[in-house]
CSV table of C-alpha atoms in Angstrom, one decimal:
chain,number,residue,atom,x,y,z
A,7,MET,CA,56.3,-24.8,-53.2
A,8,LYS,CA,59.6,-24.9,-55.0
A,9,LYS,CA,59.3,-24.6,-58.8
A,10,TRP,CA,61.5,-25.6,-61.7
A,11,ILE,CA,61.8,-23.3,-64.7
A,12,LEU,CA,61.0,-24.4,-68.2
A,13,THR,CA,62.4,-22.0,-70.9
A,14,ILE,CA,62.7,-21.8,-74.7
A,15,VAL,CA,66.0,-21.3,-76.4
A,16,LEU,CA,67.4,-21.7,-79.9
A,17,LEU,CA,70.6,-23.6,-80.2
A,18,LEU,CA,72.8,-26.0,-82.1
A,19,LEU,CA,72.6,-29.2,-80.0
A,20,LEU,CA,74.7,-28.1,-77.0
A,21,PRO,CA,74.6,-29.3,-73.5
A,22,VAL,CA,72.0,-27.6,-71.3
A,23,GLN,CA,74.6,-25.8,-69.3
A,24,ALA,CA,76.0,-24.2,-72.5
A,25,PHE,CA,72.8,-22.5,-73.6
A,26,ALA,CA,71.2,-21.6,-70.3
A,27,ALA,CA,72.4,-18.1,-70.6
A,28,ASN,CA,70.4,-17.6,-73.8
A,29,SER,CA,67.0,-18.4,-72.2
A,30,THR,CA,64.2,-16.0,-72.6
A,31,ASP,CA,62.4,-14.1,-69.7
A,32,ASP,CA,59.1,-15.9,-70.4
A,33,HIS,CA,58.9,-19.2,-68.7
A,34,LEU,CA,56.7,-22.0,-67.5
A,35,SER,CA,56.7,-23.0,-63.9
A,36,PHE,CA,56.4,-26.7,-63.1
A,37,PRO,CA,56.2,-28.5,-59.7
A,38,GLU,CA,59.4,-30.0,-58.4
A,39,ASP,CA,58.1,-33.5,-59.1
A,40,PHE,CA,57.7,-32.8,-62.9
A,41,HIS,CA,59.5,-35.6,-64.8
A,42,ILE,CA,60.7,-36.1,-68.4
A,43,ASP,CA,58.3,-38.8,-69.2
A,44,THR,CA,55.4,-36.4,-69.5
A,45,GLN,CA,53.2,-37.3,-72.5
A,46,ILE,CA,52.9,-34.8,-75.3
A,47,VAL,CA,50.3,-34.1,-77.9
A,48,ASN,CA,51.0,-31.5,-80.5
A,49,LEU,CA,48.4,-28.9,-81.5
A,50,PRO,CA,48.3,-26.4,-84.4
A,51,HIS,CA,50.1,-23.1,-84.2
A,52,ASP,CA,53.1,-24.5,-82.3
A,53,GLN,CA,51.1,-25.3,-79.2
A,54,ALA,CA,51.1,-28.5,-77.3
A,55,VAL,CA,49.4,-30.4,-74.4
A,56,LEU,CA,51.7,-31.9,-71.7
A,57,VAL,CA,50.0,-34.7,-69.7
A,58,ASP,CA,51.6,-36.1,-66.5
A,59,MET,CA,49.7,-39.4,-66.0
A,60,ALA,CA,51.7,-40.2,-62.8
A,61,LYS,CA,50.9,-36.9,-61.1
A,62,TYR,CA,47.6,-36.3,-62.8
A,63,HIS,CA,48.6,-32.8,-64.1
A,64,ILE,CA,47.7,-31.4,-67.6
A,65,GLU,CA,49.0,-28.2,-69.2
A,66,MET,CA,48.5,-26.5,-72.5
A,67,VAL,CA,51.6,-24.5,-73.6
A,68,ASP,CA,52.8,-22.3,-76.4
A,69,LEU,CA,56.1,-23.7,-77.7
A,70,ASN,CA,57.2,-20.3,-79.3
A,71,THR,CA,56.6,-18.1,-76.3
A,72,SER,CA,57.1,-20.6,-73.5
A,73,LYS,CA,53.8,-19.4,-71.9
A,74,SER,CA,51.4,-21.6,-70.1
A,75,LEU,CA,48.0,-21.2,-71.7
A,76,TRP,CA,46.0,-23.4,-69.2
A,77,LYS,CA,46.7,-26.0,-66.5
A,78,GLN,CA,44.8,-28.2,-64.1
A,79,SER,CA,45.4,-31.1,-61.8
A,80,TYR,CA,42.9,-33.9,-60.9
A,81,ASP,CA,42.7,-36.8,-58.5
A,82,ARG,CA,43.4,-39.0,-61.5
A,83,ILE,CA,43.5,-38.7,-65.3
A,84,PHE,CA,42.2,-41.9,-66.8
A,85,SER,CA,42.3,-40.8,-70.5
A,86,TYR,CA,42.7,-37.8,-72.8
A,87,ASP,CA,41.8,-37.5,-76.5
A,88,VAL,CA,42.6,-34.5,-78.6
A,89,LEU,CA,40.2,-34.0,-81.5
A,90,ILE,CA,42.3,-31.8,-83.8
A,91,GLY,CA,39.6,-31.3,-86.4
A,92,SER,CA,37.1,-29.9,-83.9
A,93,ASN,CA,39.5,-28.0,-81.6
A,94,LYS,CA,38.5,-30.0,-78.6
A,95,MET,CA,40.1,-32.3,-76.0
A,96,VAL,CA,38.1,-34.8,-74.0
A,97,LEU,CA,39.2,-35.9,-70.5
A,98,LEU,CA,38.0,-38.7,-68.3
A,99,VAL,CA,39.1,-37.8,-64.8
A,100,ASP,CA,38.5,-38.7,-61.2
A,101,HIS,CA,37.5,-35.4,-59.6
A,102,LYS,CA,36.2,-35.1,-56.0
A,103,SER,CA,35.2,-38.8,-55.9
A,104,SER,CA,33.3,-38.8,-59.1
A,105,LEU,CA,34.1,-39.9,-62.7
A,106,GLN,CA,33.8,-36.9,-65.0
A,107,LYS,CA,33.9,-36.4,-68.7
A,108,ILE,CA,35.3,-32.9,-69.4
A,109,THR,CA,35.4,-31.3,-72.8
A,110,LEU,CA,37.9,-28.5,-73.3
A,111,SER,CA,38.6,-26.1,-76.1
A,112,THR,CA,42.0,-26.3,-77.8
A,113,ALA,CA,41.3,-23.4,-80.2
A,114,LYS,CA,44.0,-20.7,-80.0
A,115,ALA,CA,41.6,-18.0,-78.8
A,116,THR,CA,39.8,-20.0,-76.1
A,117,MET,CA,42.5,-22.5,-75.1
A,118,GLY,CA,41.5,-24.5,-72.0
A,119,LYS,CA,37.9,-23.2,-71.8
A,120,VAL,CA,35.6,-25.8,-70.3
A,121,LEU,CA,32.9,-26.5,-73.0
A,122,SER,CA,31.0,-29.1,-71.0
A,123,THR,CA,31.3,-31.3,-67.9
A,124,THR,CA,29.3,-34.6,-67.5
A,125,THR,CA,29.3,-36.6,-64.3
A,126,LEU,CA,29.0,-40.2,-65.2
A,127,PRO,CA,27.0,-42.7,-63.1
A,128,GLN,CA,28.4,-43.6,-59.7
A,129,THR,CA,28.1,-47.3,-60.5
A,130,LEU,CA,30.7,-46.8,-63.3
A,131,TYR,CA,33.0,-44.8,-61.0
A,132,GLN,CA,32.8,-47.5,-58.3
A,133,SER,CA,33.8,-50.2,-60.8
A,134,VAL,CA,37.1,-48.5,-61.5
A,135,ALA,CA,38.0,-46.4,-58.4
A,136,GLY,CA,41.1,-47.6,-56.6
A,137,ASN,CA,41.5,-51.0,-58.3
A,138,GLY,CA,44.0,-50.3,-61.0
A,139,SER,CA,41.5,-50.4,-63.9
A,140,GLN,CA,42.2,-48.4,-67.0
A,141,LEU,CA,39.7,-46.4,-69.0
A,142,ASP,CA,39.5,-44.9,-72.5
A,143,TRP,CA,36.9,-42.8,-74.2
A,144,SER,CA,36.2,-42.7,-77.9
A,145,ALA,CA,34.2,-40.3,-80.0
A,146,PRO,CA,31.3,-41.6,-82.2
A,147,THR,CA,32.0,-42.5,-85.8
A,148,ALA,CA,29.9,-43.4,-88.8
A,149,THR,CA,29.8,-47.0,-87.6
A,150,THR,CA,30.2,-46.8,-83.8
A,151,LYS,CA,28.6,-44.9,-80.9
A,152,GLU,CA,30.4,-42.8,-78.3
A,153,GLN,CA,31.8,-45.3,-75.8
A,154,ILE,CA,34.0,-45.9,-72.8
A,155,VAL,CA,36.2,-49.0,-72.5
A,156,VAL,CA,37.2,-50.3,-69.1
A,157,GLN,CA,40.2,-52.6,-68.7
A,158,SER,CA,40.2,-54.5,-65.4
A,159,THR,CA,42.3,-57.4,-64.3
A,160,LYS,CA,40.0,-60.0,-65.8
A,161,GLN,CA,37.8,-58.2,-68.3
A,162,LEU,CA,37.4,-55.7,-71.0
A,163,SER,CA,34.0,-53.9,-71.0
A,164,VAL,CA,32.4,-51.4,-73.3
A,165,TYR,CA,29.9,-48.9,-72.0
A,166,GLN,CA,27.6,-46.6,-74.0
A,167,ALA,CA,25.1,-43.9,-72.9
A,168,PRO,CA,23.5,-43.9,-70.4
A,169,TRP,CA,26.7,-45.5,-69.0
A,170,LYS,CA,25.0,-47.6,-66.4
A,171,LYS,CA,26.1,-51.1,-67.5
A,172,ALA,CA,28.4,-52.7,-70.0
A,173,VAL,CA,26.9,-53.4,-73.5
A,174,LEU,CA,29.8,-55.7,-74.4
A,175,SER,CA,32.5,-57.6,-72.5
A,176,THR,CA,35.2,-60.2,-73.0
A,177,THR,CA,37.8,-62.0,-70.9
A,178,PRO,CA,41.3,-61.9,-72.5
A,179,SER,CA,43.1,-65.2,-71.5
A,180,ILE,CA,46.4,-63.4,-71.2
A,181,GLN,CA,47.5,-64.9,-68.0
A,182,GLN,CA,46.6,-68.5,-68.9
A,183,THR,CA,47.8,-68.3,-72.5
A,184,PHE,CA,51.3,-67.1,-71.8
A,185,ASN,CA,51.7,-68.7,-68.3
A,186,TYR,CA,52.3,-65.5,-66.4
A,187,GLU,CA,52.3,-65.3,-62.7
A,188,ASN,CA,50.5,-62.0,-63.1
A,189,ALA,CA,49.1,-60.0,-66.0
A,190,THR,CA,48.6,-56.4,-64.9
A,191,PRO,CA,46.3,-54.0,-66.8
A,192,TYR,CA,48.6,-51.2,-68.1
A,193,GLN,CA,46.8,-49.2,-70.8
A,194,VAL,CA,43.8,-49.4,-73.1
A,195,ASN,CA,43.0,-47.5,-76.3
A,196,THR,CA,40.2,-47.6,-78.8
A,197,GLN,CA,39.8,-46.6,-82.5
A,198,SER,CA,36.6,-47.2,-84.4
A,199,HIS,CA,35.5,-50.8,-83.4
A,200,TYR,CA,38.9,-51.9,-82.3
A,201,VAL,CA,40.0,-52.0,-78.6
A,202,VAL,CA,43.7,-52.6,-77.8
A,203,ALA,CA,44.6,-53.4,-74.2
A,204,GLN,CA,48.2,-53.5,-73.0
A,205,TYR,CA,49.1,-55.9,-70.2
A,206,ASN,CA,52.4,-56.4,-68.3
A,207,GLY,CA,52.9,-60.1,-67.8
A,208,SER,CA,55.4,-61.2,-65.2
A,209,SER,CA,57.1,-64.6,-64.4
A,210,LEU,CA,60.2,-65.4,-62.4
A,211,MET,CA,61.3,-61.7,-62.1
A,212,GLN,CA,61.0,-61.2,-65.9
A,213,SER,CA,58.4,-59.1,-67.6
A,214,GLN,CA,56.8,-59.0,-71.1
A,215,ASN,CA,54.3,-56.6,-72.7
A,216,VAL,CA,51.2,-58.1,-74.3
A,217,PHE,CA,48.8,-56.2,-76.6
A,218,TYR,CA,45.4,-57.8,-76.9
A,219,ILE,CA,43.3,-56.7,-79.9
A,220,TRP,CA,39.5,-57.0,-79.6
A,221,ASP,CA,37.3,-56.3,-82.6
A,222,THR,CA,34.0,-55.2,-81.0
A,223,ALA,CA,32.3,-55.5,-84.4
A,224,HIS,CA,32.7,-59.2,-83.9
A,225,PRO,CA,32.7,-59.4,-80.1
A,226,THR,CA,32.6,-63.2,-79.7
A,227,ALA,CA,35.5,-63.8,-82.1
A,228,LYS,CA,38.8,-64.7,-80.5
A,229,GLY,CA,41.0,-61.7,-79.9
A,230,LYS,CA,44.5,-61.4,-81.4
A,231,THR,CA,47.7,-60.8,-79.4
A,232,ILE,CA,51.1,-59.1,-80.1
A,233,THR,CA,54.0,-59.6,-77.7
A,234,THR,CA,57.3,-57.8,-77.3
A,235,PRO,CA,60.5,-59.7,-76.3
A,236,TRP,CA,61.0,-60.1,-72.6
A,237,ASN,CA,62.3,-57.3,-70.4
A,238,ILE,CA,61.9,-54.3,-72.7
A,239,ASP,CA,59.4,-51.5,-72.1
A,240,ALA,CA,56.8,-50.6,-74.7
A,241,ASP,CA,54.3,-47.9,-75.5
A,242,PHE,CA,51.7,-47.7,-78.2
A,243,GLN,CA,49.3,-45.5,-80.2
A,244,LEU,CA,46.5,-46.2,-82.6
A,245,GLN,CA,46.5,-44.5,-86.0
A,246,ASN,CA,44.7,-45.4,-89.3
A,247,ASN,CA,43.7,-48.9,-88.2
A,248,GLU,CA,47.3,-49.6,-87.2
A,249,LEU,CA,48.9,-50.3,-83.8
A,250,ILE,CA,52.0,-48.1,-83.5
A,251,LEU,CA,54.5,-49.8,-81.1
A,252,TYR,CA,57.7,-48.3,-79.9
A,253,THR,CA,60.1,-49.7,-77.3
A,254,THR,CA,62.7,-48.8,-74.7
A,255,ASN,CA,65.5,-50.8,-73.1
A,256,ILE,CA,66.9,-49.3,-70.0
A,257,LYS,CA,67.1,-52.2,-67.6
A,258,GLY,CA,70.6,-53.6,-68.3
A,259,ASN,CA,72.1,-56.5,-66.4
A,260,PRO,CA,71.1,-58.8,-64.9
A,261,LEU,CA,67.5,-58.7,-66.0
A,262,GLY,CA,67.9,-56.8,-69.2
A,263,ALA,CA,66.9,-58.0,-72.7
A,264,ASN,CA,68.7,-60.9,-74.3
A,265,THR,CA,71.2,-60.3,-77.1
A,266,ASP,CA,70.6,-63.4,-79.2
A,267,LYS,CA,68.0,-61.9,-81.6
A,268,PRO,CA,67.0,-58.5,-83.1
A,269,PHE,CA,64.5,-56.4,-81.2
A,270,PRO,CA,61.7,-54.2,-82.5
A,271,VAL,CA,62.5,-50.5,-81.8
A,272,TYR,CA,59.5,-49.3,-83.7
A,273,ALA,CA,56.8,-51.2,-85.5
A,274,ARG,CA,53.4,-50.9,-87.0
A,275,TYR,CA,50.8,-53.7,-87.0
A,276,HIS,CA,47.5,-54.0,-88.9
A,277,LEU,CA,44.7,-54.1,-86.3
A,278,ALA,CA,42.6,-56.5,-88.4
A,279,THR,CA,45.3,-59.2,-88.7
A,280,ALA,CA,47.8,-58.3,-85.9
A,281,GLN,CA,50.5,-58.7,-88.6
A,282,PRO,CA,53.4,-56.2,-89.0
A,283,THR,CA,53.3,-53.7,-91.8
A,284,TYR,CA,56.7,-52.3,-90.8
A,285,GLU,CA,59.4,-53.2,-88.3
A,286,MET,CA,62.6,-51.3,-87.4
A,287,MET,CA,64.9,-53.9,-85.7
A,288,ARG,CA,68.1,-53.5,-83.6
A,289,THR,CA,70.5,-56.1,-82.2
A,290,LEU,CA,72.1,-55.4,-78.9
A,291,ALA,CA,75.9,-55.5,-78.6
A,292,ASP,CA,75.4,-56.5,-74.9
A,293,ARG,CA,72.8,-56.4,-72.2
A,294,ASP,CA,73.9,-53.0,-71.0
A,295,ALA,CA,73.2,-51.4,-74.4
A,296,GLU,CA,70.3,-49.1,-74.0
A,297,TRP,CA,67.9,-47.2,-76.2
A,298,THR,CA,64.8,-45.0,-75.8
A,299,THR,CA,62.2,-44.4,-78.5
A,300,ASP,CA,59.5,-41.7,-78.8
A,301,TYR,CA,56.7,-41.5,-81.3
A,302,ASN,CA,55.1,-38.1,-81.8
A,303,ASN,CA,53.8,-36.0,-84.7
A,304,ASN,CA,54.0,-39.1,-87.0
A,305,GLN,CA,57.8,-39.2,-86.3
A,306,VAL,CA,60.1,-41.6,-84.5
A,307,PHE,CA,63.0,-40.3,-82.3
A,308,LEU,CA,65.5,-42.9,-81.3
A,309,VAL,CA,68.3,-42.4,-78.7
A,310,ASP,CA,70.7,-45.3,-79.2
A,311,ASP,CA,73.2,-45.4,-76.4
A,312,SER,CA,75.0,-48.4,-77.9
A,313,GLU,CA,76.0,-46.3,-80.9
A,314,GLN,CA,76.0,-43.0,-79.0
A,315,LYS,CA,73.7,-41.4,-81.6
A,316,ASN,CA,70.3,-39.8,-82.0
A,317,TYR,CA,68.1,-40.6,-84.9
A,318,LEU,CA,64.9,-39.1,-86.4
A,319,TYR,CA,62.7,-41.0,-88.8
A,320,ASP,CA,59.4,-40.5,-90.4
A,321,ARG,CA,56.5,-42.9,-89.7
A,322,ASN,CA,57.7,-45.1,-92.6
A,323,GLY,CA,61.1,-45.5,-91.2
A,324,LYS,CA,62.9,-43.1,-93.6
A,325,GLU,CA,65.8,-41.4,-91.8
A,326,ILE,CA,65.4,-37.6,-91.6
A,327,TRP,CA,68.5,-36.9,-89.4
A,328,GLN,CA,71.1,-38.4,-87.2
A,329,MET,CA,73.8,-37.0,-85.0
A,330,SER,CA,76.3,-38.2,-82.4
A,331,LYS,CA,75.2,-37.6,-78.8
A,332,THR,CA,77.0,-34.5,-77.4
A,333,SER,CA,76.4,-34.9,-73.7
A,334,ASP,CA,75.7,-37.6,-71.1
A,335,ASN,CA,74.6,-34.9,-68.7
A,336,THR,CA,71.2,-34.3,-70.2
A,337,VAL,CA,68.0,-36.3,-70.9
A,338,SER,CA,65.7,-35.3,-73.7
A,339,LYS,CA,62.0,-35.8,-74.6
A,340,PHE,CA,61.0,-35.5,-78.2
A,341,ILE,CA,58.2,-33.1,-79.1
A,342,LYS,CA,58.2,-32.8,-82.9
A,343,TYR,CA,60.2,-31.9,-86.0
A,344,GLU,CA,58.6,-29.2,-88.1
A,345,ASN,CA,59.8,-26.6,-90.6
A,346,GLY,CA,63.4,-27.6,-90.1
A,347,LEU,CA,63.3,-27.3,-86.3
A,348,LEU,CA,63.6,-30.1,-83.8
A,349,TYR,CA,61.6,-29.4,-80.6
A,350,MET,CA,62.7,-31.1,-77.4
A,351,ILE,CA,62.2,-31.0,-73.6
A,352,VAL,CA,65.7,-31.3,-72.1
A,353,GLU,CA,66.6,-32.1,-68.5
A,354,ASN,CA,70.0,-31.5,-66.9
A,355,LEU,CA,71.7,-33.0,-63.9
A,356,ASP,CA,70.1,-30.4,-61.6
A,357,HIS,CA,66.6,-31.4,-62.6
A,358,GLN,CA,66.1,-28.2,-64.6
A,359,PHE,CA,64.1,-28.3,-67.8
A,360,SER,CA,64.3,-26.4,-71.0
A,361,ILE,CA,62.2,-26.5,-74.2
A,362,VAL,CA,64.7,-26.5,-77.0
A,363,LYS,CA,64.3,-25.6,-80.6
A,364,GLN,CA,67.2,-26.9,-82.7
A,365,PRO,CA,67.7,-26.3,-86.4
A,366,LEU,CA,68.7,-29.6,-88.2
A,367,LEU,CA,71.4,-28.8,-90.6
């Protein structure tokens, strides 16, 4: 099968064509269907996990040597959780028509080693297989047990060992509350006793992201909701009892975002109240103005096409760096900023990828 080469170089923000000659001999080989939207989790020692949720491929890489340390594909990856303090990563995957919980080592010396594999009950697998349901696993805490949350079209359900039936469930009234024609389950995440479920609501060819917050410590209490403006894409993470929300606008006319009010590019909301603790807002010059936002390593990377600039902020919105875009012939994916270096995955017009380390001056 044809492969694309992923290499590491050191540069001063130049187009990919300009620094290709400086690439090292070490490289990573990715399938031809690799795409720039691969999700990234940073590990200690300049290592990272790349997760392709669309193609169900996961890979651990060394960012300094460009070497692949471990890789694997599954029939589907439902969720992944990196436990930095214990050097472990826990996957929930569909593998050979069974739902498996796989624990891998992320320690430098044993990267990718399978520490344990648990096949979960077939009844749980059958409840989620092939129906668009989303899953998330969470580790036990001082106040909660190990659990798996299932997000289906109509319900949120919490499972605990022995995983045969739900111990809690609720029915978010997303579709009825916001008068959507459809409310599609998109993503679910858990932290402590909080569950956050993302839905994509649609009506009259328009779409809106809704985040439903369920406090399982008070399972019968009414859940709280956070919505984004219509027709912008959104992603989220949970950190320190906050919902971290970051958005992207790439639709343009005729169904793009409206220009009559500011939009949240990056925001944090308190899970207990669903109230914002910080919001970074932007106003569009016109509907064709586009931006993309990534959040990784407690940092925000904003590509603002309306201003033709790239911005890097810390999690509190303090600007670390900005620079004018140098090329429209590349697309980039933020990895992290550390020790004065900006790490990116860059794609050129020929669908070739490079891992770039750029000093910020």
